[in-house]
Amino acid sequence: MTDTGPLSTKINNTTSNPALSPARSPAFYFDCAIFEVENVLYKIPRARLAEESSLFETMFTLPPGAGNTSEGEDDDHPIHLPQTERKDWECLLKLLFRQVLLPRRSISTSLIFNYQSFASNPISGPPEFTLEEWVSILKLATKWDMSTARACAIEKIAEYSGIPAKKIRLARDYRVPRYFIPSLVQLIGRSDPLTADDYKDIGVECALKVVSLRERYYDPNRSEGMFRQQRVASDVSSPMTPAWNGIVSEIHKTFTDHDEFYN
């Protein structure tokens, strides 16, 4: 039985009239760019990247090059992302396109708002990443000035405990001052000595300063004999305690070449 109601007639008239061109949805008609990373092609909505990074926004407004074909228009003319690893790029994309449906606010509040939305909403929140995957996101978000993705990665990495040396390296490599002092306090106050991995992360010069502080902070009155069996750990779990403040005071005296991390 054929539906001859008013709605059906309206639809039939619309679809059969060649003079009426379909309109493009302002929200769901994507203008995509083709990227190549480590010999793999990716087709990504331009608006999402431009929203996150002024660097990509500027890139997408550049005029076409020789031959009048803009980079990113097709598979034969992709946008190459040099010095970018596929594993890092895909972690960033997973975060950006999981975040795309979150509500947005003004630029001044979006950074905090988006992270809080991630944390409070298990459905539209961020994917479950490992520590190394969050580092991958931090790496590229810092490189391309993606403030929201960077803030989310910094917050998630901060939740990991027991990796003070790695956090010091991240503080240096990706300009995260908030990691520096708390991580140094943990290294100085803990009972376990520095490991080979710690030396690799923080470097020999920094490690020697940490060792010096650890030795000076040790109370010899609590030792028996010439060699102590095990260094006694200090209670540095809470900022602003006497132990914490004492170590921080000595850090400022010793690490005079790291003033940028104290602010």
Tab-separated table of C-alpha atoms in Angstrom:
chain	number	residue	atom	x	y	z
A	1	MET	CA	0.000	0.000	0.000
A	2	THR	CA	1.454	3.383	-1.050
A	3	ASP	CA	1.584	6.178	1.519
A	4	THR	CA	-0.049	9.247	-0.062
A	5	GLY	CA	-0.137	11.427	3.060
A	6	PRO	CA	1.069	15.036	3.102
A	7	LEU	CA	4.521	14.140	4.492
A	8	SER	CA	5.131	11.496	1.845
A	9	THR	CA	4.067	13.909	-0.905
A	10	LYS	CA	6.409	16.589	0.440
A	11	ILE	CA	9.367	14.197	0.515
A	12	ASN	CA	8.669	12.874	-2.966
A	13	ASN	CA	8.387	16.385	-4.368
A	14	THR	CA	11.618	17.426	-2.733
A	15	THR	CA	13.670	14.459	-3.874
A	16	SER	CA	12.347	14.572	-7.417
A	17	ASN	CA	12.897	18.295	-7.948
A	18	PRO	CA	16.340	18.769	-9.545
A	19	ALA	CA	16.236	22.504	-8.875
A	20	LEU	CA	16.595	21.977	-5.111
A	21	SER	CA	20.220	21.337	-4.123
A	22	PRO	CA	20.812	19.641	-0.779
A	23	ALA	CA	22.297	21.810	1.941
A	24	ARG	CA	25.435	20.821	3.793
A	25	SER	CA	25.035	20.175	7.482
A	26	PRO	CA	27.021	22.785	9.445
A	27	ALA	CA	27.849	20.194	12.116
A	28	PHE	CA	28.253	16.888	10.279
A	29	TYR	CA	29.691	17.664	6.857
A	30	PHE	CA	33.413	17.279	7.494
A	31	ASP	CA	36.219	18.900	5.565
A	32	CYS	CA	39.044	16.426	5.976
A	33	ALA	CA	42.774	16.527	5.421
A	34	ILE	CA	45.043	13.621	4.559
A	35	PHE	CA	48.111	13.139	6.767
A	36	GLU	CA	51.019	10.749	6.390
A	37	VAL	CA	52.896	9.461	9.422
A	38	GLU	CA	55.479	6.710	9.049
A	39	ASN	CA	54.094	5.725	5.634
A	40	VAL	CA	50.492	5.422	6.885
A	41	LEU	CA	47.697	7.732	5.689
A	42	TYR	CA	45.086	9.303	7.975
A	43	LYS	CA	41.985	11.248	6.936
A	44	ILE	CA	41.181	13.701	9.729
A	45	PRO	CA	38.528	16.462	10.035
A	46	ARG	CA	40.399	19.765	9.760
A	47	ALA	CA	38.125	21.619	12.171
A	48	ARG	CA	38.967	19.349	15.094
A	49	LEU	CA	42.705	19.902	14.745
A	50	ALA	CA	42.282	23.630	14.090
A	51	GLU	CA	40.125	23.912	17.199
A	52	GLU	CA	42.873	22.410	19.339
A	53	SER	CA	45.932	24.025	17.779
A	54	SER	CA	46.591	27.416	16.198
A	55	LEU	CA	49.507	25.780	14.356
A	56	PHE	CA	47.143	23.479	12.467
A	57	GLU	CA	44.688	26.346	11.960
A	58	THR	CA	47.425	28.355	10.264
A	59	MET	CA	48.553	25.346	8.240
A	60	PHE	CA	45.071	24.861	6.802
A	61	THR	CA	44.883	28.482	5.611
A	62	LEU	CA	48.100	28.388	3.598
A	63	PRO	CA	47.650	28.838	-0.175
A	64	PRO	CA	48.153	25.869	-2.522
A	65	GLY	CA	51.680	25.136	-3.655
A	66	ALA	CA	52.985	24.366	-7.118
A	67	GLY	CA	50.423	22.635	-9.297
A	68	ASN	CA	47.496	24.266	-7.441
A	69	THR	CA	46.985	21.170	-5.306
A	70	SER	CA	46.960	21.843	-1.579
A	71	GLU	CA	48.708	19.420	0.716
A	72	GLY	CA	46.206	17.152	2.392
A	73	GLU	CA	43.662	17.232	-0.444
A	74	ASP	CA	44.138	13.627	-1.544
A	75	ASP	CA	46.201	10.498	-0.935
A	76	ASP	CA	48.795	11.591	-3.477
A	77	HIS	CA	49.422	14.895	-1.694
A	78	PRO	CA	49.280	14.178	2.050
A	79	ILE	CA	50.489	16.486	4.790
A	80	HIS	CA	53.698	14.973	6.115
A	81	LEU	CA	54.336	15.212	9.840
A	82	PRO	CA	58.118	14.886	10.210
A	83	GLN	CA	59.702	13.701	13.443
A	84	THR	CA	56.367	12.246	14.516
A	85	GLU	CA	55.962	8.627	15.507
A	86	ARG	CA	52.835	6.728	14.568
A	87	LYS	CA	52.282	5.447	18.105
A	88	ASP	CA	52.312	9.009	19.494
A	89	TRP	CA	50.054	10.342	16.725
A	90	GLU	CA	47.446	7.623	17.177
A	91	CYS	CA	47.296	8.161	20.957
A	92	LEU	CA	46.639	11.857	20.376
A	93	LEU	CA	43.933	11.105	17.809
A	94	LYS	CA	42.206	8.678	20.173
A	95	LEU	CA	42.020	11.411	22.790
A	96	LEU	CA	40.896	14.175	20.422
A	97	PHE	CA	38.156	12.175	18.774
A	98	ARG	CA	36.869	10.722	22.024
A	99	GLN	CA	36.653	14.284	23.301
A	100	VAL	CA	34.900	15.672	20.221
A	101	LEU	CA	31.349	15.150	21.538
A	102	LEU	CA	31.993	16.844	24.879
A	103	PRO	CA	30.199	20.163	25.458
A	104	ARG	CA	32.377	23.211	24.920
A	105	ARG	CA	32.610	26.501	26.770
A	106	SER	CA	34.549	29.667	26.210
A	107	ILE	CA	38.272	29.417	25.476
A	108	SER	CA	39.112	30.703	28.943
A	109	THR	CA	37.308	27.839	30.693
A	110	SER	CA	37.459	25.011	28.144
A	111	LEU	CA	40.794	23.648	29.382
A	112	ILE	CA	39.557	22.943	32.908
A	113	PHE	CA	36.015	22.103	31.824
A	114	ASN	CA	37.069	19.476	29.324
A	115	TYR	CA	39.370	17.708	31.752
A	116	GLN	CA	36.665	17.651	34.420
A	117	SER	CA	34.232	16.243	31.850
A	118	PHE	CA	36.748	13.496	31.098
A	119	ALA	CA	37.108	12.638	34.774
A	120	SER	CA	33.412	12.651	35.670
A	121	ASN	CA	31.892	10.972	32.616
A	122	PRO	CA	33.003	7.359	32.037
A	123	ILE	CA	31.221	7.214	28.691
A	124	SER	CA	32.503	10.385	27.029
A	125	GLY	CA	35.654	10.576	29.140
A	126	PRO	CA	39.144	9.841	27.861
A	127	PRO	CA	40.150	6.360	26.758
A	128	GLU	CA	42.126	4.266	29.199
A	129	PHE	CA	45.746	5.015	28.363
A	130	THR	CA	48.932	3.626	29.881
A	131	LEU	CA	51.514	5.968	31.360
A	132	GLU	CA	53.636	5.806	28.216
A	133	GLU	CA	50.611	6.595	26.054
A	134	TRP	CA	49.851	9.681	28.170
A	135	VAL	CA	53.479	10.695	27.686
A	136	SER	CA	52.975	10.334	23.925
A	137	ILE	CA	49.993	12.685	24.134
A	138	LEU	CA	51.926	15.163	26.279
A	139	LYS	CA	54.787	15.090	23.782
A	140	LEU	CA	52.679	16.006	20.733
A	141	ALA	CA	50.285	18.311	22.571
A	142	THR	CA	53.295	20.329	23.748
A	143	LYS	CA	54.875	20.277	20.292
A	144	TRP	CA	51.710	21.574	18.592
A	145	ASP	CA	50.487	23.836	21.405
A	146	MET	CA	47.295	21.881	22.134
A	147	SER	CA	46.497	23.306	25.554
A	148	THR	CA	43.454	21.175	26.382
A	149	ALA	CA	45.028	17.844	25.435
A	150	ARG	CA	48.242	18.883	27.189
A	151	ALA	CA	46.398	19.791	30.391
A	152	CYS	CA	44.571	16.448	30.374
A	153	ALA	CA	47.829	14.517	29.912
A	154	ILE	CA	49.549	16.476	32.703
A	155	GLU	CA	46.700	15.733	35.103
A	156	LYS	CA	46.593	12.027	34.271
A	157	ILE	CA	50.369	11.582	34.543
A	158	ALA	CA	50.287	13.382	37.922
A	159	GLU	CA	48.055	10.583	39.247
A	160	TYR	CA	50.861	8.036	38.819
A	161	SER	CA	52.915	7.522	41.977
A	162	GLY	CA	56.331	5.986	42.466
A	163	ILE	CA	57.929	7.484	39.340
A	164	PRO	CA	59.623	10.658	40.633
A	165	ALA	CA	62.664	10.399	38.343
A	166	LYS	CA	60.495	9.974	35.242
A	167	LYS	CA	58.406	12.985	36.255
A	168	ILE	CA	61.561	15.090	36.606
A	169	ARG	CA	62.514	14.129	33.056
A	170	LEU	CA	59.027	15.006	31.824
A	171	ALA	CA	59.174	18.328	33.677
A	172	ARG	CA	62.322	19.211	31.768
A	173	ASP	CA	61.387	17.810	28.369
A	174	TYR	CA	57.837	19.171	28.192
A	175	ARG	CA	57.881	22.217	30.491
A	176	VAL	CA	55.810	20.878	33.405
A	177	PRO	CA	57.133	22.784	36.446
A	178	ARG	CA	54.555	21.332	38.836
A	179	TYR	CA	56.250	17.898	38.696
A	180	PHE	CA	59.724	19.103	39.641
A	181	ILE	CA	59.763	19.930	43.367
A	182	PRO	CA	57.395	17.138	44.556
A	183	SER	CA	59.394	14.562	42.577
A	184	LEU	CA	62.716	15.765	43.966
A	185	VAL	CA	61.306	15.631	47.492
A	186	GLN	CA	60.244	12.021	46.917
A	187	LEU	CA	63.693	11.030	45.622
A	188	ILE	CA	65.455	12.665	48.548
A	189	GLY	CA	63.086	11.470	51.266
A	190	ARG	CA	62.618	7.835	50.279
A	191	SER	CA	64.568	4.957	51.809
A	192	ASP	CA	65.499	3.226	48.529
A	193	PRO	CA	68.665	4.451	46.772
A	194	LEU	CA	68.663	5.814	43.246
A	195	THR	CA	68.525	3.141	40.555
A	196	ALA	CA	70.201	2.983	37.158
A	197	ASP	CA	66.897	4.001	35.562
A	198	ASP	CA	66.698	7.006	37.901
A	199	TYR	CA	70.161	8.123	36.775
A	200	LYS	CA	69.112	7.702	33.149
A	201	ASP	CA	65.972	9.792	33.648
A	202	ILE	CA	67.408	12.690	35.632
A	203	GLY	CA	71.000	12.711	34.355
A	204	VAL	CA	74.278	12.379	36.242
A	205	GLU	CA	74.511	16.020	37.335
A	206	CYS	CA	71.036	16.058	38.838
A	207	ALA	CA	71.561	12.616	40.376
A	208	LEU	CA	74.752	13.752	42.151
A	209	LYS	CA	72.878	16.686	43.669
A	210	VAL	CA	70.088	14.375	44.829
A	211	VAL	CA	72.601	11.972	46.383
A	212	SER	CA	74.314	14.883	48.148
A	213	LEU	CA	71.006	16.054	49.584
A	214	ARG	CA	70.066	12.535	50.643
A	215	GLU	CA	73.334	12.173	52.542
A	216	ARG	CA	73.061	15.557	54.220
A	217	TYR	CA	69.449	14.956	55.151
A	218	TYR	CA	70.231	11.641	56.842
A	219	ASP	CA	70.358	11.775	60.640
A	220	PRO	CA	73.540	9.931	61.744
A	221	ASN	CA	72.213	9.612	65.312
A	222	ARG	CA	69.733	7.014	64.054
A	223	SER	CA	72.465	4.790	62.641
A	224	GLU	CA	74.185	1.878	64.338
A	225	GLY	CA	77.779	1.216	63.419
A	226	MET	CA	79.820	2.722	60.608
A	227	PHE	CA	77.432	1.641	57.847
A	228	ARG	CA	73.675	1.876	58.191
A	229	GLN	CA	71.686	-1.187	57.149
A	230	GLN	CA	68.934	0.813	55.467
A	231	ARG	CA	68.210	4.480	55.097
A	232	VAL	CA	65.169	5.520	57.114
A	233	ALA	CA	62.460	7.006	54.918
A	234	SER	CA	61.138	10.445	55.804
A	235	ASP	CA	57.464	11.322	55.871
A	236	VAL	CA	57.215	13.451	52.719
A	237	SER	CA	53.778	12.288	51.665
A	238	SER	CA	52.157	15.637	52.479
A	239	PRO	CA	53.326	19.070	51.305
A	240	MET	CA	54.037	21.757	53.908
A	241	THR	CA	55.067	19.327	56.677
A	242	PRO	CA	58.353	20.161	58.474
A	243	ALA	CA	60.150	17.358	56.611
A	244	TRP	CA	58.779	18.535	53.264
A	245	ASN	CA	59.646	22.188	53.886
A	246	GLY	CA	63.138	21.313	55.064
A	247	ILE	CA	63.905	19.346	51.918
A	248	VAL	CA	62.406	21.995	49.624
A	249	SER	CA	64.568	24.660	51.300
A	250	GLU	CA	67.693	22.649	50.550
A	251	ILE	CA	66.516	21.969	46.978
A	252	HIS	CA	66.351	25.702	46.318
A	253	LYS	CA	69.902	26.102	47.605
A	254	THR	CA	71.286	23.192	45.592
A	255	PHE	CA	69.402	23.348	42.291
A	256	THR	CA	70.273	26.949	41.459
A	257	ASP	CA	70.234	26.192	37.731
A	258	HIS	CA	66.550	25.198	37.756
A	259	ASP	CA	64.890	28.432	38.869
A	260	GLU	CA	62.339	28.153	36.082
A	261	PHE	CA	60.766	25.185	37.868
A	262	TYR	CA	60.143	26.966	41.148
A	263	ASN	CA	57.315	29.221	39.961
